[in-house]
Coordinates of C-alpha atoms in Angstrom, one line a residue:
Chain U
X1 CA 65.6 210.1 174.2
X2 CA 63.2 208.6 177.0
X3 CA 61.8 205.6 174.5
X4 CA 58.9 205.1 177.2
X5 CA 57.5 207.8 175.5
X6 CA 54.9 206.9 172.5
X7 CA 56.7 209.5 171.3
X8 CA 59.7 208.0 171.2
X9 CA 58.4 204.6 170.4
X10 CA 56.6 205.4 167.7
X11 CA 59.8 207.9 166.3
X12 CA 61.5 204.2 166.9
X13 CA 58.7 202.1 164.8
X14 CA 59.4 204.7 162.0
X15 CA 62.8 204.2 161.8
X16 CA 62.8 200.2 161.7
X17 CA 60.4 200.9 158.5
X18 CA 63.7 203.1 157.0
X19 CA 65.6 200.8 157.5
X20 CA 64.6 197.8 156.8
X21 CA 62.3 199.3 153.5
X22 CA 66.4 200.5 152.5
X23 CA 67.8 196.4 154.0
X24 CA 64.8 195.6 151.2
X25 CA 66.2 197.6 148.5
X26 CA 69.9 197.2 149.2
X27 CA 69.6 193.3 149.2
X28 CA 67.1 193.0 146.2
X29 CA 69.3 194.3 143.4
X30 CA 72.3 194.4 145.9
X31 CA 74.1 191.3 142.8
X32 CA 72.1 192.3 140.1
X33 CA 74.0 194.2 136.9
X34 CA 71.3 196.0 136.4
X35 CA 70.1 197.7 139.7
X36 CA 66.5 199.2 140.7
X37 CA 66.3 199.0 136.8
X38 CA 64.6 195.2 137.2
X39 CA 61.5 196.9 139.0
X40 CA 60.8 199.5 136.0
X41 CA 62.5 196.3 133.4
X42 CA 59.8 193.6 135.0
X43 CA 56.4 195.2 134.6
X44 CA 57.9 196.9 131.3
X45 CA 58.1 193.0 129.6
X46 CA 54.8 192.2 130.6
X47 CA 53.2 195.4 129.5
X48 CA 55.4 194.5 126.0
X49 CA 53.7 190.7 125.8
X50 CA 50.3 191.5 126.8
X51 CA 49.8 193.9 124.2
X52 CA 51.1 191.2 121.9
X53 CA 48.3 189.0 122.6
X54 CA 45.8 191.9 122.9
X55 CA 45.8 194.3 120.5
X56 CA 48.2 193.3 117.8
X57 CA 46.6 188.6 118.2
X58 CA 43.3 189.8 119.2
X59 CA 42.0 193.3 119.4
X60 CA 40.4 193.9 122.6
X61 CA 39.4 197.5 121.8
X62 CA 39.7 200.0 124.3
X63 CA 41.8 203.2 124.0
X64 CA 45.1 203.4 124.7
X65 CA 45.8 200.4 125.4
X66 CA 49.4 200.3 126.3
X67 CA 48.8 203.2 129.5
X68 CA 45.4 201.1 129.8
X69 CA 46.9 197.9 130.9
X70 CA 50.4 199.3 132.3
X71 CA 47.8 201.3 134.8
X72 CA 46.5 197.9 135.6
X73 CA 50.1 195.8 135.7
X74 CA 52.1 198.1 138.2
X75 CA 48.8 198.5 140.4
X76 CA 48.2 195.3 140.3
X77 CA 51.9 193.5 140.8
X78 CA 51.9 196.6 144.4
X79 CA 49.0 194.9 145.5
X80 CA 50.6 191.3 144.9
X81 CA 53.6 192.0 145.5
X82 CA 53.0 194.0 149.3
X83 CA 50.7 190.8 150.1
X84 CA 52.8 187.7 148.7
X85 CA 55.8 190.0 151.1
X86 CA 53.7 189.8 154.1
X87 CA 52.2 187.0 154.2
X88 CA 55.6 185.4 155.3
X89 CA 57.2 188.9 156.8
X90 CA 56.3 186.4 160.5
X91 CA 56.6 183.9 159.8
X92 CA 60.7 183.4 158.4
X93 CA 61.8 186.3 160.8
X94 CA 62.0 184.1 164.3
X95 CA 64.4 186.4 165.4
X96 CA 63.2 190.2 165.0
X97 CA 59.7 187.9 166.8
X98 CA 61.4 187.4 169.8
X99 CA 63.8 190.6 169.9
X100 CA 62.4 192.4 173.0
X101 CA 60.6 196.5 172.1
X102 CA 60.6 195.1 168.5
X103 CA 57.7 196.6 166.7
X104 CA 56.6 194.0 165.1
X105 CA 53.7 195.5 163.8
X106 CA 55.9 197.1 161.6
X107 CA 56.7 194.7 159.8
X108 CA 53.8 194.4 157.2
X109 CA 54.3 197.9 156.9
X110 CA 57.7 197.2 155.6
X111 CA 56.6 195.0 153.1
X112 CA 53.4 196.8 151.8
X113 CA 56.1 200.1 151.3
X114 CA 58.0 198.3 150.0
X115 CA 56.3 196.9 147.1
X116 CA 54.8 200.8 147.0
X117 CA 58.4 202.5 145.6
X118 CA 58.1 199.6 143.4
X119 CA 55.3 201.3 141.7
X120 CA 55.8 204.9 142.5
X121 CA 59.6 204.4 140.7
X122 CA 57.7 202.7 137.7
X123 CA 54.7 205.5 137.6
X124 CA 56.8 207.9 136.0
X125 CA 57.8 205.2 133.0
X126 CA 54.0 204.5 133.0
X127 CA 53.4 208.5 132.5
X128 CA 56.1 208.6 129.3
X129 CA 53.7 206.1 127.2
X130 CA 50.0 207.9 128.8
X131 CA 51.8 210.3 127.0
X132 CA 52.5 209.1 124.4
X133 CA 49.9 207.3 123.6
X134 CA 48.5 211.8 123.7
X135 CA 47.5 212.3 127.5
X136 CA 47.9 215.2 128.9
X137 CA 48.4 216.0 131.7
X138 CA 45.2 217.0 133.6
X139 CA 44.2 219.0 137.5
X140 CA 43.0 215.6 138.0
X141 CA 46.1 213.7 138.1
X142 CA 46.9 215.8 141.3
X143 CA 44.3 213.1 143.0
X144 CA 46.1 210.8 142.6
X145 CA 48.0 210.5 146.2
X146 CA 44.4 210.1 147.4
X147 CA 44.0 206.9 145.2
X148 CA 47.9 205.4 146.2
X149 CA 47.2 206.0 150.2
X150 CA 43.0 204.1 149.3
X151 CA 45.2 201.0 148.5
X152 CA 47.5 201.3 150.5
X153 CA 45.6 200.9 153.4
X154 CA 43.4 198.1 151.4
X155 CA 47.0 196.6 151.1
X156 CA 47.9 196.8 155.0
X157 CA 45.1 195.3 156.3
X158 CA 44.6 192.3 154.6
X159 CA 49.0 191.7 155.1
X160 CA 48.6 192.2 158.9
X161 CA 45.5 189.1 158.3
X162 CA 48.0 187.0 156.8
X163 CA 51.3 187.3 158.6
X164 CA 48.9 186.5 161.7
X165 CA 47.5 183.5 159.8
X166 CA 50.0 182.3 158.3
X167 CA 52.7 181.8 161.8
X168 CA 49.6 180.0 163.1
X169 CA 48.5 177.5 159.5
X170 CA 51.7 177.9 157.2
X171 CA 48.8 176.9 154.6
X172 CA 48.1 180.6 154.0
X173 CA 51.1 180.7 152.5
X174 CA 50.4 178.7 149.6
X175 CA 46.8 178.7 148.8
X176 CA 47.6 183.1 148.3
X177 CA 49.9 182.8 145.4
X178 CA 46.0 180.8 143.8
X179 CA 44.4 183.5 145.2
X180 CA 46.1 186.1 143.2
X181 CA 46.4 184.0 140.0
X182 CA 42.6 184.3 140.3
X183 CA 41.9 187.6 141.2
X184 CA 44.1 189.2 138.7
X185 CA 41.6 187.2 136.2
X186 CA 38.9 188.6 138.5
X187 CA 40.0 192.3 137.6
X188 CA 40.3 194.1 134.6
X189 CA 43.4 194.2 134.8
X190 CA 44.0 193.4 130.2
X191 CA 40.4 193.7 130.0
X192 CA 38.2 196.5 130.8
X193 CA 34.9 196.1 133.9
X194 CA 32.4 197.4 131.7
X195 CA 33.1 193.8 129.0
X196 CA 32.0 191.5 132.4
X197 CA 28.4 189.8 131.7
X198 CA 25.6 191.7 133.9
X199 CA 25.0 189.2 135.6
X200 CA 27.5 189.1 137.7
X201 CA 27.9 192.5 138.1
X202 CA 27.1 193.3 142.0
X203 CA 29.6 190.5 142.4
X204 CA 32.0 191.3 139.9
X205 CA 32.0 195.2 141.9
X206 CA 32.7 193.7 144.8
X207 CA 36.1 193.5 144.2
X208 CA 37.6 196.2 146.0
X209 CA 40.5 195.9 143.2
X210 CA 37.9 197.1 140.9
X211 CA 36.8 200.4 141.6
X212 CA 41.0 201.3 142.4
X213 CA 41.9 200.0 138.9
X214 CA 38.8 201.7 137.6
X215 CA 39.7 205.4 139.2
X216 CA 43.0 205.1 138.3
X217 CA 42.3 204.4 134.5
X218 CA 39.9 207.4 135.0
X219 CA 42.5 210.4 136.9
X220 CA 45.3 208.5 134.2
X221 CA 43.5 208.1 130.9
X222 CA 40.5 210.1 130.3
X223 CA 41.8 213.2 132.8
X224 CA 38.5 212.5 134.5
X225 CA 37.1 212.0 137.9
X226 CA 36.8 208.7 139.7
X227 CA 33.9 207.4 140.6
X228 CA 34.3 209.6 143.8
X229 CA 31.1 207.3 145.7
X230 CA 32.1 204.4 145.2
X231 CA 35.9 204.8 146.1
X232 CA 34.6 206.4 149.6
X233 CA 33.3 202.4 149.9
X234 CA 36.3 201.0 149.3
X235 CA 37.9 203.0 151.8
X236 CA 36.0 202.4 154.6
X237 CA 35.3 199.1 154.3
X238 CA 39.5 199.0 153.9
X239 CA 40.0 201.2 156.6
X240 CA 37.7 198.9 158.6
X241 CA 39.6 195.9 157.9
X242 CA 42.6 197.6 158.3
X243 CA 41.3 197.9 162.1
X244 CA 40.6 194.3 162.3
X245 CA 42.8 193.4 160.9
X246 CA 46.0 194.7 163.2
X247 CA 43.6 194.2 166.4
X248 CA 43.5 190.3 164.9
X249 CA 47.6 190.9 164.7
X250 CA 47.9 192.0 168.5
X251 CA 46.4 189.8 169.2
X252 CA 48.0 186.9 167.2
X253 CA 51.8 188.3 168.0
X254 CA 51.3 187.3 172.0
X255 CA 51.6 184.0 170.7
X256 CA 54.2 184.1 167.4
X257 CA 57.4 182.7 169.3
X258 CA 54.9 179.6 170.5
X259 CA 54.5 178.7 167.5
X260 CA 58.0 179.9 165.6
Chain X
X1 CA 68.1 200.4 195.1
X2 CA 65.2 201.7 193.0
X3 CA 63.3 198.2 191.9
X4 CA 63.9 198.0 187.7
X5 CA 62.3 194.0 187.1
X6 CA 60.0 192.8 188.3
X7 CA 57.7 189.9 188.7
X8 CA 55.6 188.0 190.5
X9 CA 54.2 184.7 190.2
X10 CA 55.0 184.5 186.8
X11 CA 53.6 181.2 184.7
X12 CA 53.7 180.1 181.0
X13 CA 52.1 177.1 180.0
X14 CA 52.6 175.2 176.3
X15 CA 50.4 172.7 175.7
X16 CA 51.9 169.0 174.2
X17 CA 53.0 168.4 171.2
X18 CA 49.2 169.2 169.4
X19 CA 46.6 171.8 170.5
X20 CA 43.1 171.0 169.8
X21 CA 43.0 174.3 167.6
X22 CA 43.8 173.4 163.9
X23 CA 47.7 174.1 162.8
X24 CA 46.6 172.8 158.5
X25 CA 43.3 173.2 157.3
X26 CA 43.0 169.6 156.3
X27 CA 42.8 169.2 160.3
X28 CA 40.8 171.7 160.6
X29 CA 38.8 170.4 157.4
X30 CA 38.9 166.5 159.0
X31 CA 36.0 165.7 161.8
X32 CA 36.7 166.0 165.4
X33 CA 37.0 162.5 166.6
X34 CA 40.2 162.5 164.0
X35 CA 42.2 165.4 164.9
X36 CA 44.7 164.7 167.2
X37 CA 43.8 165.7 171.1
X38 CA 45.7 168.0 173.2
X39 CA 48.3 165.4 175.0
X40 CA 48.4 168.1 177.9
X41 CA 50.0 171.5 179.1
X42 CA 52.4 171.8 180.5
X43 CA 53.8 174.3 182.6
X44 CA 57.4 176.0 181.1
X45 CA 57.4 178.6 184.5
X46 CA 54.8 178.1 187.6
X47 CA 54.8 181.0 190.3
X48 CA 58.2 183.0 189.4
X49 CA 59.3 185.5 191.7
X50 CA 62.0 188.0 190.8
X51 CA 63.9 191.4 191.6
X52 CA 66.5 193.3 190.1
X53 CA 67.6 196.5 190.8
X54 CA 69.5 199.3 189.2
X55 CA 73.1 198.2 188.9
X56 CA 72.3 194.2 190.2
X57 CA 73.5 191.4 188.2
X58 CA 71.2 188.1 188.7
X59 CA 71.9 185.1 187.2
X60 CA 69.7 181.9 186.3
X61 CA 71.0 178.9 186.4
X62 CA 69.3 175.1 185.5
X63 CA 69.1 172.0 183.7
X64 CA 68.4 172.6 179.2
X65 CA 65.0 172.5 179.5
X66 CA 64.6 174.1 182.8
X67 CA 62.8 176.8 181.4
X68 CA 65.8 180.0 181.3
X69 CA 65.1 181.2 178.1
X70 CA 61.5 181.3 178.3
X71 CA 61.6 183.3 181.1
X72 CA 63.8 186.0 179.5
X73 CA 61.6 185.7 176.8
X74 CA 58.6 186.7 179.3
X75 CA 60.6 188.8 181.1
X76 CA 60.9 190.5 177.9
X77 CA 58.0 190.8 177.0
X78 CA 58.3 189.1 173.8
X79 CA 56.4 186.2 175.3
X80 CA 52.6 187.3 177.2
X81 CA 52.2 184.7 180.3
X82 CA 49.4 183.0 181.3
X83 CA 49.2 184.4 184.8
X84 CA 51.3 186.6 187.5
X85 CA 52.9 189.6 186.1
X86 CA 55.7 191.6 185.0
X87 CA 56.9 195.0 185.7
X88 CA 59.7 197.0 183.9
X89 CA 60.8 200.3 185.0
X90 CA 62.6 200.8 181.5
X91 CA 62.9 199.9 178.5
X92 CA 63.8 196.5 178.4
X93 CA 66.7 195.4 175.3
X94 CA 67.9 191.6 174.2
X95 CA 71.3 190.1 174.1
X96 CA 69.4 187.3 172.9
X97 CA 70.3 186.5 169.4
X98 CA 73.3 188.5 167.7
X99 CA 72.9 190.0 164.7
X100 CA 68.9 189.8 164.2
X101 CA 68.0 191.7 160.8
X102 CA 71.6 191.7 159.5
X103 CA 71.5 191.1 155.2
X104 CA 74.6 188.9 154.5
X105 CA 75.5 190.6 151.0
X106 CA 75.5 194.0 152.7
X107 CA 78.1 195.4 154.2
X108 CA 79.0 195.5 157.9
X109 CA 78.4 199.5 157.9
X110 CA 74.8 199.0 156.6
X111 CA 74.3 196.0 158.5
X112 CA 75.5 197.8 162.1
X113 CA 72.6 200.3 160.6
X114 CA 69.9 197.7 160.0
X115 CA 71.0 196.1 163.4
X116 CA 71.1 199.4 165.6
X117 CA 67.8 200.2 165.5
X118 CA 66.5 197.0 165.0
X119 CA 67.8 196.7 168.9
X120 CA 65.8 199.2 169.7
X121 CA 68.5 202.4 169.0
X122 CA 67.2 205.5 166.6
X123 CA 69.1 206.0 162.6
X124 CA 70.6 208.8 164.6
X125 CA 72.0 207.0 168.0
X126 CA 73.4 204.5 165.1
X127 CA 75.4 206.7 162.9
X128 CA 76.2 208.9 165.9
X129 CA 78.5 205.5 168.1
X130 CA 79.2 204.3 164.5
X131 CA 82.8 204.7 165.3
X132 CA 83.2 203.6 168.3
X133 CA 80.8 200.7 167.3
X134 CA 83.9 199.9 164.3
X135 CA 86.4 200.4 167.0
X136 CA 84.9 198.1 169.3
X137 CA 84.2 194.6 166.7
X138 CA 88.1 195.5 165.6
X139 CA 86.1 195.1 161.9
X140 CA 87.6 198.4 160.3
X141 CA 89.6 197.6 157.5
X142 CA 86.4 194.9 156.5
X143 CA 83.9 197.2 157.2
X144 CA 82.6 198.3 153.6
X145 CA 82.6 194.1 152.5
X146 CA 79.7 191.9 152.5
X147 CA 78.8 190.4 155.7
X148 CA 78.7 186.9 154.0
X149 CA 82.0 187.2 153.5
X150 CA 82.9 187.7 157.3
X151 CA 83.9 184.8 159.5
X152 CA 81.7 183.6 162.0
X153 CA 83.8 186.0 164.5
X154 CA 84.6 188.5 162.8
X155 CA 80.1 188.2 162.4
X156 CA 79.7 187.8 165.7
X157 CA 81.7 190.6 167.1
X158 CA 80.3 192.7 165.0
X159 CA 76.9 191.9 166.5
X160 CA 77.9 191.9 170.7
X161 CA 79.4 195.8 169.1
X162 CA 76.2 197.1 168.4
X163 CA 74.7 195.8 171.5
X164 CA 77.1 196.9 173.4
X165 CA 76.0 200.5 172.1
X166 CA 72.8 200.4 173.2
X167 CA 73.5 201.9 176.7
X168 CA 70.6 199.6 177.9
X169 CA 68.6 200.3 180.7
X170 CA 67.2 196.1 181.5
X171 CA 69.4 193.9 179.4
X172 CA 68.5 190.0 179.1
X173 CA 71.9 188.4 178.2
X174 CA 71.3 184.5 176.7
X175 CA 74.0 182.2 177.0
X176 CA 75.7 184.1 173.8
X177 CA 79.0 185.1 176.0
X178 CA 80.5 181.3 175.7
X179 CA 80.9 182.5 171.8
X180 CA 83.7 183.7 170.7
X181 CA 87.8 184.0 171.3
X182 CA 89.0 184.6 174.9
X183 CA 90.6 188.0 173.9
X184 CA 87.3 189.2 173.1
X185 CA 85.3 187.7 175.1
X186 CA 87.2 188.9 178.3
X187 CA 86.2 192.3 175.9
X188 CA 82.1 191.8 176.7
X189 CA 82.2 190.7 179.8
X190 CA 84.4 194.3 180.3
X191 CA 81.5 196.1 179.0
X192 CA 78.5 194.5 180.4
X193 CA 80.7 195.4 183.9
X194 CA 80.6 199.4 182.3
X195 CA 76.8 198.8 181.9
X196 CA 76.4 197.5 186.0
X197 CA 78.2 200.4 186.8
X198 CA 76.1 202.4 184.9
X199 CA 72.8 201.0 187.2
X200 CA 71.8 198.6 184.1
X201 CA 69.6 195.8 185.4
X202 CA 71.1 193.0 183.6
X203 CA 69.4 189.4 184.1
X204 CA 72.1 187.0 182.5
X205 CA 71.4 182.8 181.7
X206 CA 74.2 181.0 180.8
X207 CA 76.1 177.4 181.9
X208 CA 79.0 179.0 182.7
X209 CA 78.8 178.1 186.3
X210 CA 82.0 180.3 186.8
X211 CA 80.6 183.6 184.9
X212 CA 77.4 183.0 187.5
X213 CA 80.0 183.6 190.4
X214 CA 82.5 186.3 189.2
X215 CA 79.7 188.6 187.7
X216 CA 76.7 187.8 189.7
X217 CA 75.1 189.4 192.3
X218 CA 72.1 186.6 193.1
X219 CA 71.1 183.7 191.2
X220 CA 68.3 182.0 191.4
X221 CA 67.8 177.8 189.8
X222 CA 64.9 177.3 188.0
X223 CA 64.1 173.1 188.2
X224 CA 61.1 172.2 186.1
X225 CA 60.1 176.4 186.1
X226 CA 59.8 176.7 188.8
X227 CA 61.9 179.0 191.1
X228 CA 64.5 175.9 193.7
X229 CA 66.7 178.1 195.3
X230 CA 67.8 182.1 195.5
X231 CA 70.2 183.4 196.5
X232 CA 74.3 184.4 196.7
X233 CA 75.8 182.7 193.5
X234 CA 78.3 181.1 195.6
X235 CA 76.1 179.1 197.2
X236 CA 73.9 178.1 194.4
X237 CA 76.1 177.6 192.4
X238 CA 77.9 175.2 195.1
X239 CA 74.7 173.5 195.3
X240 CA 74.3 173.3 192.3
X241 CA 77.6 171.5 191.2
X242 CA 76.9 169.0 194.6
X243 CA 73.2 168.2 192.9
X244 CA 74.9 167.1 189.5
X245 CA 77.8 165.5 191.4
X246 CA 74.6 163.0 193.2
X247 CA 73.1 163.2 189.6
X248 CA 76.1 161.4 188.4
X249 CA 76.7 158.9 191.3
X250 CA 73.2 158.8 190.8
X251 CA 73.2 157.3 187.8
X252 CA 76.9 155.1 188.6
X253 CA 75.8 151.2 189.0
X254 CA 76.3 150.1 191.9
X255 CA 78.0 146.9 191.3
X256 CA 80.8 147.2 188.8
X257 CA 83.9 145.7 188.9
X258 CA 87.1 147.2 189.7
X259 CA 89.5 147.4 187.0
X260 CA 93.4 147.4 186.4
X261 CA 94.5 150.4 184.4
X262 CA 97.6 149.2 182.4
X263 CA 100.0 151.1 185.1
X264 CA 98.9 148.4 188.1
X265 CA 96.4 150.0 189.3
X266 CA 93.7 149.1 190.9
X267 CA 90.3 151.2 189.7
X268 CA 87.1 150.6 192.9
X269 CA 83.6 153.0 191.4
X270 CA 83.7 156.1 193.8
X271 CA 86.5 155.6 196.0
X272 CA 89.4 155.9 192.8
X273 CA 87.3 155.7 190.4
X274 CA 84.0 158.5 189.2
X275 CA 80.9 159.5 186.9
X276 CA 78.1 157.2 185.9
X277 CA 80.2 154.9 183.2
X278 CA 78.0 156.5 180.5
X279 CA 80.9 156.2 178.5
X280 CA 84.1 155.2 179.0
X281 CA 87.5 156.0 178.1
X282 CA 89.2 153.3 178.1
X283 CA 92.8 153.9 176.5
X284 CA 95.2 156.7 176.2
X285 CA 98.3 156.0 174.5
X286 CA 100.6 158.4 174.0
X287 CA 102.9 158.1 170.6
X288 CA 105.6 160.2 169.0
X289 CA 106.6 160.9 165.6
X290 CA 107.1 157.6 164.4
X291 CA 103.6 156.3 166.2
X292 CA 106.1 154.3 168.9
X293 CA 104.5 154.1 171.9
X294 CA 106.2 156.9 174.7
X295 CA 107.1 155.9 178.3
X296 CA 108.4 158.5 179.5
X297 CA 106.4 161.7 179.9
X298 CA 108.5 163.7 178.1
X299 CA 109.8 163.1 174.4
X300 CA 111.9 164.9 172.1
X301 CA 109.2 164.4 169.2
X302 CA 105.9 166.2 168.1
X303 CA 102.8 163.7 169.5
X304 CA 100.8 162.3 166.8
X305 CA 97.5 160.5 167.5
X306 CA 96.5 157.0 166.5
X307 CA 95.6 156.2 163.2
X308 CA 92.3 154.9 165.4
X309 CA 89.3 156.4 165.4
X310 CA 88.6 157.4 168.4
X311 CA 85.1 156.7 168.3
X312 CA 86.4 153.6 168.8
X313 CA 87.8 153.1 172.3
X314 CA 85.8 155.1 173.6
X315 CA 82.0 153.3 174.4
X316 CA 79.0 154.4 174.8
X317 CA 75.8 153.4 175.7
X318 CA 72.6 154.4 176.1
X319 CA 71.6 155.6 179.9

């Protein structure tokens, strides 16, 4: 195979992603006794905590609350896990960066994809909880991959920015967890978006995760079409972000080794 | 002979210590006057021209910090030159760092796949060459054990075995052949000769000058980032050695008193005594099993070292 060709390089980059995602999964759970079940168990533990606090102790009066928060938790965990992983993706892997011919642009893809697979693993459990709470499968469920795709593009764009930024400014990796923590409370994960104060509605709606989480819930909980208009805007912005993020990453990548 | 790798006027500039650009948010937010200013710049490489043809092996020699590794990184395209161009006729593979991407908790088998793909093979190619890789590394009985249980020699063998099966067309080697046991080193060198016969263009960096003499077709000598000389390995290595020797005698203090050895011989500097006197061996004694000094050459009992730590006898003074 001629590796000089564009197609050859792409095929190789795809293999790099496959192999490194595999490495993440195998190594992460290799020494645990419950193995990959942890990717489902930890969101379940969160679910129980939130259910106890916001249903049993303080009743937020949200219908099908277990499903409601579970969707929020697994979608946010994907977002947060991917960003937390990509921010150190380059700075902690100088070996990969110094390998001639290595497709460095694949590293953030590995982070986002690994977290995506965790999300997909938890999804069947979400469906079980949904059915248990009385939701019924609906044709609109088939549009779920569209929403997953939008979130993927958004997350990857941010990942490129963070990974490149952290090589030059290591503060990024320490600021990110705090920002994500704020984002966690600023996004309707355990509460209902409509309870946000009206005067802040515009600000609130600037958060793309508000629309993505809302989309998941419209589709899964209510069997209704999500607000495609808002999601379309989120998608266009995410695609632009990905383009900018990748360009920034590529420009920065020529100087990665000088800082590592 | 077709040119596989060509560098023309390559220069790479590094900033010395700090740059104007902020590295942390604190610097970013601090007023400009407080920010440590750039202390100038350093050309790690300047005006480097070189050409490597098919089946040719080029040795790069030079002192530490002469720009050898930077040159390899620029040739490999993982660093971008600030001036000049690098042309590559094929995909470049590197033997720069072995075991890249390997994970200690995963088995040798799993790591071969990861390392092979990271080194530039597709999954399919690694699978096809898997048995040959394991065979080359001589690790068959351990291939399903986690790599963290491997000795450093075993890890090295695994890493080189993968790299040896990439079938490169342009190969960059940085100093890695000086590790591992002699038998495996020999095997690696043979493998590199095979690459050469198959038409691979190779650039080798090493401090082992005899390796340059033995296996390279041409050599370049880097001094402070610039090409000091290009030529046949024998000639260049000879000159390089001569310069190192001259450097040593330059550092040799002129007026050191002649010394007398315990055996009664006069030592006169630069006549029968050489070196810069930065480190001096003052005393060597052979002791037998009962820690008695041995005077004749042959002794029936094994030698032991004296109990005094060796540092006490080697006097080191800063240059």
